[in-house]
Every structure is written in C-alpha cells, then in structure tokens.
Amino acid sequence: MARIAVIGAGMGAMAAAARLAVAGHRVAVYERTETYGGAVRRFERDGFSFDTGPGLLPLPAVWRDLFVKTGKEPLESCVELVQVDPSSRHVFADGTEVSLPNASRAGVVAALDEALGAPAGQRWGDFLVRAREAWDRTRRPLLEEPLWSDWRVLAEREPYPAVPHKRLLRTRRAGTLAEVGAWELRDPRLVALLESHALAYGLDPRTVPANAAVLPYMEHAFGMWCPRGGLRELARAVYERCRARRVEFRFGTEVTGLVEKDGGVAGVELAGGEVAEAEFVVAGVAPEVLDRVAGGTAPRGEGGVPPQRGAASRITVLLALRGGRPRGTAHRTVVHAPDREGELDALFGATPTVSARPTVTVLRPDDPALVPGPDHEAVSLTSVVPAGVGAQGHAENLIAVAERAIPDLRDRLLWHEVRTPADIAAETGAAGGAVPAPALAAAGGRLLHPANSTRVAGLFTVGGWSHPGGGLPHAGMSGALVAGLVVEGPEFRGSQ
C-alpha cells in the first residue's frame, strides 16, 4: 500500500483518487479552495440553482465505468441521469430553426431535410459516417490509452476521411473543420451547426483539424445527458464515492511545493510548511499552478508534447425568470451568430476581443430541483470569450442574443448573475480562466496534451491540461489512465 498525494479535487483528480483507493492505496486529496469539482460548481440564490461549469454530459459510459470499478453501486443508483431530447435546437442567422433528436441518425436527417430542405439531411448523415471513421481511428489512442511515446504519428496523420474536392484544377481534401463544412456540407446553416461544436471548446474551426468532426459525432452517437439537480450532482456522487473508499480530503489546503528525493517525488509541501510524505503525487492542476508548485521548473509530460496554454474561456449569465418553463421547450438552444467570420476574427485574431453578437448556448433544464417552484425557470446563457477578458457590457450582449430563443425574456427576468473568466480562474487556477480543449490528432500535435507520466519518477498529471484533454469524458478517462499507470507501471496500455 502506497501513500498517494493528489493535488486538486477536480473531476479527473477525484476519478483517479477513487480508483487508486480501491486498488489499496492510501490517498489524500489537497484542495486549495473549500469544495470539490474544479469547474463543476453550483450557484444558488433565492431557491434557484445553476451549474456554473458544464451543463450537459456526453459519453456517460466513462463515469458509469468509474462507479462499476469502484464499488457495487452503479452510477444510476447515485445520480438520476436523464437523456436530453431533443439533443439541441438551433436558431440560425437567417431565422431558420431546427430541433435535432437525441442519438437518432434517421431522426436528425429527417429534421434537417424538413427545416433546411433536401439534401441537407443526407449531407449531414454522410458526414456523420465519415466522422465515425475518424472516431474509430482515434478513440483508443486519444481517449483510452496513455499517450504513445511516438505521439508524432498522431500529430502527422489526419484520420478524417475527407471527400476529394476539385479546386482550381486540383483535387484536395479537407484539412480543417471549416473546409469540411465548406466543401462537404455546403449549406451555411450546416456549416454553423458543425462549427458550433468546435467553438464550444474555444477552437477556431478555420484552423482546427478536420478530425474535430469527432466532437459532433460523440454527441450524435452517445447522446447528451443531464443529471437531475444538474452536473454538480455528478461531482457530488464522485466525491461521495471517494469518501466511501476512504479517500481523505483536506479543503482550504494549498500545496506549495514538491518534495523530491533521489530523482523522484517523496511528498508535497503545504502552505505553512507542513510536509505530507507520499510515494506518488498526482497533480490535477493547470500548468501554471504546477509550475509554481515545482518552483518554476515543472517537469513536462513524457514524450515532449508541450503544455497546451488555452486562449479561450467562457462567460455565463444566470437568469432567474418568473413564469414556468413552457411545455416542449428544448433543454439546449444554440443561437448562431449573424456574422460568423466577424465572431471568429474577434475571438481568434491577433488581438482577441469579445464579439458584439456571439454564438450563445441557452440552457433551459426541465428540473424542479433547480427552481423555487413551478412558476419559475432557471436559465443559463454561455458564450466563448478570450481568456482573461472582462465582463463589462458582455452580459447584456448575451441577453440580447438570447431573446431570439426566449422572446419574452426581459419581461420575465427577476435578476441575473454573471460568471466571468476571473471566476473560472479563481476556481481552477488556470491563467485567465482558460478552459482546455479535448485532445485531437493531426495539426502537428498542437492539440495533443502532455502525457500523464512525467520525467520525475512518481509524479503524474491528471485532468484537462494533460492527456486526453478537456471535457467531462476526457477527465474521467484521465483518472483511469493515471490509476493504471500508478498501479501497473509504465507497461499499462489502457482498458481492453
């Protein structure tokens, strides 16, 4: 039985802690804030409750696996998971609207043909077939296995099977997601639908590789889910599973340094000078936090992939509304920007700024646990912004955009709260409130993340800033990979 110190109580860190405790290790989690969950938090006021991080759960099988592997109680006995249907409603720049059924290719094709006209549905359906091929090619190396030592193979190969496109007497294949949209989908509304999946992770579709097609494929293939009570309930269930497996949590306790001996870790130093001895240290923190802990010279992940420094964050406006949620309302509505190029130039240009009319995701959960009564509704609005940006004036922009989805919004508004990149930075320690994106292949490795093992023996990294990157499914797999590397050693090759 080894002593293991875990830095941070984010979702990936807790997933690793639970698995390591079940393997017989003595695990202690040190969290500088006063609660668990990382960015998966909750805001409460006047009987209203809101998720302030992710609002939906893709690929719940990752978390089901955690609960199966760490105890007799399955995830559904600890959290009530509800499949969201429709998966999403989209309001496009020209006023066209479409609601997409959850996890139904035939239903999505029919809905797109009816709303946009044939052959929109067929084009999207054919795209999903190609996206599945990219998913099949990358699922194991990018989600289920430790990062390959020869990771440059992943960096050099584009796994998306793009359709040949004749352009200027040459035959070309799409290398970016924007090219997939322009050459294979063609309809600007389908392009907006496609690109919104990359934009939600702060990725520029004009530069992100074509295999980002796996992002909409994951939603289509595995559906979108939401726990009753919000995503914070998932964080609570994982925390309680850790406690049931005798993981020790010390909140309000900052790790200020690593203790090293003979080239490996020997523990962590806490604020105030206390030293907690440990044979292994698992760091579930942003790169800049690990830099400080390691005295400015944090060891990078093995294999040479540099840490991904995120440039994008999110702003969220929480709305308390009078009047109940209308029957048939979609849980999620994406209101697309009227000027796609202008929005992308503002976000990803040489001097990133905030778009005046951004793409906004409107979440309207059908969940009595989130409101003081049936005559109220809790709504959240989210858009991508540059990391470190201030919120002045931007909340009003989001509300104005959201009126396209909720026409009577202002008449019903009781109050609103704004969550900014500064709030994310305070909760996670990431500079500017940056939010990590999932790992993707190709693009020279620009969207890969450092390996979970490091050049310091016994030191591992977990969570969104290490392999396999950001997103709730990726956080859960990160915990599984780190636990496997600690328990089985460097020969561990992932789940079979």
XYZ file of C-alpha atoms in Angstrom:
496
model
C 0.000 0.000 0.000
C 1.477 3.319 -1.088
C 0.770 6.812 0.152
C -0.542 8.990 -2.665
C -0.987 12.767 -2.569
C -3.468 14.246 -5.068
C -3.218 17.969 -5.772
C -6.664 19.396 -6.520
C -10.178 17.989 -6.252
C -11.304 18.390 -9.861
C -13.244 15.674 -11.651
C -10.197 13.949 -13.139
C -8.339 14.085 -9.842
C -11.258 12.575 -7.931
C -11.679 9.859 -10.584
C -8.039 8.900 -10.097
C -8.325 9.083 -6.308
C -11.305 6.709 -6.179
C -9.642 4.143 -8.436
C -6.348 4.300 -6.532
C -8.098 3.887 -3.185
C -9.916 0.778 -4.446
C -6.531 -0.588 -5.533
C -5.481 -0.484 -1.871
C -3.537 2.779 -1.690
C -3.858 5.444 0.995
C -4.975 8.554 -0.847
C -5.147 12.144 0.404
C -6.523 14.997 -1.725
C -5.320 18.547 -1.077
C -7.610 21.256 -2.464
C -6.821 24.962 -2.065
C -10.496 26.012 -2.319
C -13.277 24.986 0.030
C -15.035 22.470 -2.191
C -14.616 19.745 -4.801
C -15.416 19.586 -8.504
C -12.979 22.030 -10.105
C -15.033 23.977 -12.644
C -18.123 21.822 -11.973
C -19.734 24.124 -9.427
C -23.159 25.379 -8.426
C -24.554 28.846 -7.800
C -27.623 29.186 -5.570
C -29.807 32.165 -4.802
C -33.443 32.637 -3.774
C -34.270 28.992 -4.378
C -32.694 28.937 -7.859
C -29.754 26.640 -8.627
C -27.430 26.786 -11.626
C -24.469 24.811 -12.916
C -21.613 27.251 -13.453
C -19.449 24.838 -15.443
C -20.572 22.228 -17.983
C -24.332 21.919 -18.347
C -24.589 18.622 -20.241
C -22.856 15.247 -20.090
C -21.697 13.432 -23.232
C -20.451 9.853 -23.131
C -21.731 8.937 -19.629
C -20.249 5.445 -20.041
C -16.930 6.837 -18.798
C -18.471 7.689 -15.435
C -20.533 4.512 -15.346
C -17.260 2.614 -15.648
C -15.793 4.545 -12.712
C -18.685 3.552 -10.456
C -18.625 -0.085 -11.577
C -14.880 -0.304 -10.927
C -15.005 1.405 -7.515
C -17.982 -0.217 -5.827
C -21.195 -2.172 -6.022
C -23.479 0.834 -6.526
C -23.783 1.789 -10.215
C -23.832 5.426 -11.247
C -27.611 5.401 -11.727
C -28.109 4.442 -8.076
C -26.242 7.609 -7.052
C -27.370 10.049 -9.760
C -30.546 10.121 -11.851
C -29.369 10.542 -15.450
C -31.861 11.905 -17.960
C -31.311 11.742 -21.711
C -31.976 15.168 -23.198
C -34.389 15.085 -26.144
C -34.189 16.915 -28.432
C -30.433 16.959 -28.180
C -30.399 20.584 -29.295
C -32.385 23.284 -31.011
C -30.571 25.601 -33.404
C -31.595 29.124 -34.371
C -29.585 30.149 -37.420
C -28.654 33.625 -38.617
C -31.383 33.659 -41.294
C -34.069 32.787 -38.738
C -34.319 29.119 -39.715
C -34.785 26.790 -36.749
C -34.306 23.053 -36.319
C -34.554 20.669 -33.372
C -32.319 17.597 -33.557
C -33.419 14.320 -31.935
C -31.035 12.720 -29.465
C -28.885 9.850 -30.794
C -31.007 9.169 -33.892
C -29.334 9.436 -37.285
C -32.592 8.890 -39.161
C -34.375 11.436 -36.983
C -31.645 14.034 -37.477
C -31.601 13.516 -41.258
C -35.391 13.929 -41.414
C -35.372 17.020 -39.185
C -32.663 18.721 -41.241
C -34.390 17.933 -44.542
C -37.668 19.340 -43.226
C -36.137 22.520 -41.792
C -33.392 23.272 -44.317
C -34.581 21.397 -47.373
C -33.097 18.376 -49.114
C -30.326 17.301 -49.397
C -29.208 18.909 -46.111
C -30.106 15.866 -44.045
C -28.358 13.444 -46.374
C -25.204 15.557 -46.408
C -25.131 15.682 -42.611
C -25.815 11.950 -42.382
C -22.983 11.177 -44.799
C -20.715 13.462 -42.775
C -21.547 11.529 -39.603
C -20.467 8.290 -41.309
C -17.073 9.829 -42.056
C -16.889 11.290 -38.547
C -17.464 7.812 -37.151
C -14.447 6.577 -39.093
C -12.329 9.338 -37.548
C -13.699 8.366 -34.122
C -12.881 4.684 -34.664
C -9.337 5.573 -35.689
C -8.620 7.879 -32.758
C -10.773 6.632 -29.867
C -8.180 4.373 -28.294
C -5.008 6.472 -28.697
C -6.742 9.731 -27.768
C -9.107 8.580 -25.031
C -8.385 5.089 -23.726
C -4.597 4.673 -23.816
C -1.656 6.549 -22.306
C -0.136 8.930 -24.830
C 2.043 6.999 -27.255
C 5.776 7.532 -26.914
C 5.778 8.019 -30.685
C 2.989 10.601 -30.424
C 4.258 12.339 -33.575
C 2.455 9.638 -35.552
C -0.778 11.081 -34.170
C 0.426 14.595 -34.905
C 1.219 13.941 -38.557
C -1.762 11.895 -39.706
C -5.224 13.321 -40.368
C -7.662 10.498 -39.560
C -10.754 12.169 -41.032
C -11.563 10.567 -44.438
C -12.370 13.767 -46.299
C -14.208 13.669 -49.614
C -11.995 14.648 -52.565
C -12.757 18.198 -53.695
C -11.767 19.712 -57.016
C -10.493 23.245 -56.618
C -8.560 25.276 -59.188
C -7.910 22.170 -61.306
C -6.518 20.355 -58.289
C -8.041 17.646 -56.147
C -7.842 18.485 -52.457
C -9.100 17.024 -49.204
C -10.345 18.999 -46.250
C -7.643 19.607 -43.652
C -9.636 21.830 -41.301
C -13.147 21.675 -39.911
C -14.087 24.824 -41.834
C -13.045 23.135 -45.073
C -15.159 20.092 -44.189
C -18.131 22.416 -43.827
C -17.490 24.455 -46.954
C -16.624 21.529 -49.271
C -18.754 18.678 -47.918
C -21.778 20.289 -46.221
C -22.012 23.485 -48.326
C -25.150 24.898 -46.698
C -24.097 27.790 -44.407
C -26.533 26.602 -41.760
C -24.979 23.132 -41.731
C -21.592 24.836 -41.549
C -22.766 26.800 -38.499
C -24.077 23.593 -36.914
C -20.765 21.832 -37.487
C -18.550 24.675 -36.344
C -20.545 25.324 -33.172
C -19.185 22.074 -31.730
C -15.595 23.294 -32.078
C -16.428 26.807 -30.935
C -17.979 25.436 -27.732
C -14.475 24.241 -26.761
C -12.836 27.525 -27.760
C -11.448 26.107 -31.010
C -11.233 28.089 -34.240
C -12.877 25.945 -36.958
C -10.694 27.639 -39.576
C -7.548 26.171 -38.050
C -8.688 23.155 -36.021
C -8.021 19.846 -37.838
C -10.767 18.055 -39.721
C -10.888 15.233 -37.157
C -12.620 17.655 -34.798
C -15.566 16.008 -36.542
C -15.462 13.555 -33.625
C -16.973 16.258 -31.378
C -20.416 16.301 -33.053
C -20.115 12.543 -33.609
C -19.789 11.889 -29.859
C -22.987 13.812 -29.238
C -24.810 12.019 -32.037
C -23.617 8.510 -31.186
C -23.829 8.524 -27.401
C -26.452 11.170 -26.766
C -26.487 14.091 -24.377
C -27.439 13.597 -20.754
C -28.070 15.666 -17.660
C -28.302 14.512 -14.036
C -31.345 15.583 -12.060
C -30.154 18.504 -9.992
C -27.519 19.448 -12.578
C -23.940 18.394 -13.285
C -22.969 19.334 -9.749
C -24.794 16.165 -8.710
C -22.275 14.114 -10.677
C -19.440 15.874 -8.866
C -21.164 15.185 -5.532
C -21.582 11.498 -6.373
C -17.909 11.133 -7.330
C -16.851 12.933 -4.155
C -19.046 10.666 -2.035
C -17.670 7.598 -3.797
C -14.160 8.777 -2.908
C -15.163 9.271 0.714
C -16.775 5.824 0.813
C -13.447 4.392 -0.350
C -11.688 6.267 2.472
C -10.038 8.956 0.401
C -9.041 11.808 2.721
C -9.937 15.335 1.620
C -8.275 18.436 3.019
C -10.010 21.559 1.747
C -8.580 25.044 2.116
C -5.145 23.435 1.897
C -2.755 24.694 -0.758
C 0.181 22.635 -1.992
C 3.143 24.971 -2.370
C 5.937 22.592 -3.324
C 7.049 19.116 -4.272
C 9.366 17.131 -2.052
C 11.885 15.188 -4.123
C 14.386 12.530 -3.171
C 16.767 10.547 -5.352
C 15.196 11.883 -8.558
C 11.634 11.055 -7.583
C 8.827 12.537 -5.544
C 8.722 11.950 -1.819
C 5.707 14.061 -0.918
C 4.263 17.560 -1.043
C 4.834 20.698 0.984
C 1.739 22.531 2.201
C 1.207 26.198 2.913
C 2.573 26.803 6.377
C 5.473 24.430 5.906
C 3.853 21.070 6.690
C 5.180 18.174 4.633
C 2.945 15.273 3.629
C 5.020 12.265 2.644
C 3.958 10.274 -0.393
C 5.412 7.695 -2.749
C 3.303 9.088 -5.622
C 1.943 12.542 -6.396
C -0.946 13.108 -8.804
C -1.309 16.736 -9.905
C -4.741 17.705 -11.155
C -3.978 21.381 -11.693
C -3.352 23.828 -14.536
C 0.217 24.053 -15.921
C 0.931 27.408 -14.292
C -0.104 26.027 -10.897
C 2.185 23.024 -11.309
C 4.951 25.421 -12.378
C 4.617 27.260 -9.064
C 4.443 24.066 -7.057
C 7.605 22.801 -8.729
C 9.465 26.055 -8.227
C 9.043 27.363 -11.768
C 10.550 24.330 -13.474
C 7.685 21.880 -13.659
C 8.574 18.636 -15.442
C 6.632 18.289 -18.669
C 4.817 15.165 -19.677
C 6.988 12.446 -21.140
C 7.344 12.466 -24.903
C 7.900 16.159 -25.490
C 4.337 17.424 -26.045
C 4.309 20.963 -24.632
C 1.557 22.027 -22.221
C -1.470 23.419 -24.023
C -1.984 27.000 -22.918
C -5.620 27.765 -23.577
C -6.558 31.065 -25.134
C -10.326 30.771 -24.715
C -12.620 30.955 -21.730
C -16.359 31.318 -21.167
C -18.776 33.850 -19.820
C -22.039 32.614 -18.324
C -25.115 34.647 -17.422
C -27.506 33.026 -14.940
C -31.129 34.136 -15.307
C -33.892 33.791 -12.731
C -37.212 34.060 -14.566
C -40.786 34.383 -13.358
C -43.199 32.055 -15.073
C -42.793 28.330 -15.606
C -40.857 26.628 -18.374
C -43.193 26.185 -21.375
C -44.060 22.619 -22.272
C -41.951 21.263 -25.117
C -39.070 23.682 -24.555
C -35.694 22.319 -25.661
C -33.139 21.856 -22.904
C -30.443 23.401 -25.097
C -30.783 26.034 -27.811
C -27.814 27.325 -29.795
C -28.377 30.806 -31.203
C -25.853 31.245 -34.008
C -24.005 34.487 -34.627
C -25.220 36.603 -37.557
C -21.619 37.256 -38.662
C -19.631 34.032 -38.472
C -16.358 35.440 -39.790
C -16.641 38.512 -37.599
C -17.133 36.401 -34.490
C -14.173 34.164 -35.312
C -11.936 37.136 -36.138
C -12.846 38.766 -32.824
C -12.132 35.627 -30.793
C -9.066 34.298 -32.574
C -7.498 37.332 -34.222
C -4.157 38.881 -33.374
C -5.794 40.886 -30.575
C -8.623 38.688 -29.248
C -11.715 40.556 -28.155
C -15.400 39.935 -27.477
C -17.897 39.657 -30.316
C -20.857 42.018 -30.061
C -23.292 39.338 -31.242
C -21.732 35.985 -30.340
C -22.976 32.438 -30.681
C -24.863 31.786 -27.435
C -25.884 28.489 -25.863
C -29.144 28.743 -23.907
C -29.800 26.014 -21.326
C -33.367 25.622 -20.020
C -33.427 22.404 -17.958
C -36.720 20.740 -17.097
C -35.786 20.098 -13.477
C -37.950 21.079 -10.479
C -34.901 20.761 -8.204
C -33.385 23.893 -9.761
C -36.234 26.347 -9.135
C -38.183 27.549 -6.086
C -41.462 26.417 -7.629
C -43.315 25.525 -10.844
C -43.949 29.198 -11.635
C -40.231 29.938 -12.106
C -37.499 28.965 -14.567
C -33.703 28.810 -14.230
C -31.869 29.617 -17.481
C -28.169 29.944 -18.252
C -26.519 31.640 -21.234
C -22.956 30.829 -22.251
C -20.577 32.092 -24.911
C -16.884 31.687 -25.631
C -14.646 34.663 -24.873
C -10.875 35.187 -24.849
C -9.201 34.116 -21.615
C -8.772 36.988 -19.198
C -11.425 39.200 -20.766
C -13.610 41.348 -18.525
C -17.385 41.004 -18.470
C -18.336 44.661 -18.678
C -21.195 45.045 -21.126
C -20.958 41.499 -22.422
C -23.763 40.114 -20.268
C -26.147 42.499 -21.989
C -24.980 41.163 -25.366
C -25.798 37.620 -24.324
C -29.229 38.588 -23.057
C -29.968 40.429 -26.305
C -28.969 37.386 -28.361
C -30.964 35.032 -26.122
C -34.148 36.973 -26.874
C -34.136 35.223 -30.249
C -34.706 31.988 -28.317
C -36.822 33.418 -25.453
C -38.817 36.372 -26.870
C -40.397 37.310 -23.515
C -37.117 37.039 -21.607
C -36.883 40.655 -20.390
C -40.500 40.725 -19.210
C -39.874 37.607 -17.125
C -36.430 38.499 -15.750
C -36.218 38.721 -11.938
C -32.430 39.019 -11.681
C -29.248 37.811 -13.299
C -25.742 36.882 -12.191
C -22.615 36.923 -14.349
C -19.827 34.358 -14.184
C -16.628 35.545 -15.839
C -13.224 34.116 -16.777
C -11.982 35.564 -13.488
C -14.411 33.274 -11.636
C -13.119 30.266 -13.574
C -9.547 31.300 -12.774
C -10.401 31.528 -9.072
C -11.952 28.061 -9.091
C -9.393 26.227 -11.232
C -6.192 28.285 -11.055
C -5.940 28.407 -14.873
C -4.493 31.700 -16.098
C -7.227 33.968 -17.368
C -9.834 31.316 -16.706
C -8.705 29.353 -19.773
C -10.653 26.165 -20.479
C -8.745 23.199 -22.007
C -9.966 21.566 -25.203
C -10.085 17.813 -25.879
C -7.063 16.205 -27.490
C -7.217 15.961 -31.282
C -4.902 14.322 -33.790
C -3.007 15.943 -36.695
C -2.167 19.694 -36.739
C 1.434 18.890 -35.847
C 0.392 17.857 -32.332
C -0.827 21.351 -31.460
C -3.987 19.907 -29.883
C -2.403 16.978 -28.101
C -1.763 17.268 -24.379
C 1.283 16.211 -22.341
C 1.442 12.605 -21.184
C 0.134 11.754 -17.720
C 3.538 10.457 -16.637
C 6.400 12.909 -16.238
C 10.173 12.851 -16.177
C 10.096 12.861 -12.371
C 9.550 9.361 -11.036
C 6.274 9.039 -9.153
C 4.800 12.328 -10.426
C 1.722 12.119 -12.657
C -0.672 14.685 -14.069
C -4.418 14.296 -14.440
C -7.323 16.388 -15.707
C -7.993 18.647 -18.643
C -4.468 20.051 -19.010
C -2.910 16.629 -19.593
C -3.759 13.684 -21.840
C -6.501 13.250 -23.085
C -7.509 16.889 -22.567
C -10.607 18.834 -21.580
C -14.234 17.745 -21.296
C -16.012 15.581 -18.739
C -15.496 12.252 -20.576
C -11.823 13.076 -21.021
C -11.457 13.973 -17.335
C -12.893 10.613 -16.330
C -10.581 8.739 -18.699
C -7.623 10.771 -17.465
C -8.297 9.466 -13.973
C -8.475 5.895 -15.264
C -5.198 6.258 -17.154
C -3.314 7.698 -14.189
C -4.625 4.995 -11.867
C -3.500 2.348 -14.358
C -0.025 3.869 -14.675
C 0.399 4.014 -10.892
C -0.915 0.513 -10.237
C 0.556 -1.344 -13.227
C 3.511 0.845 -14.073
C 4.695 2.164 -17.464
C 3.677 -1.070 -19.196
C -0.005 -0.132 -18.682
C -1.728 0.205 -22.068
C -5.242 1.211 -21.152
C -8.554 -0.583 -20.810
C -9.167 -3.541 -23.081
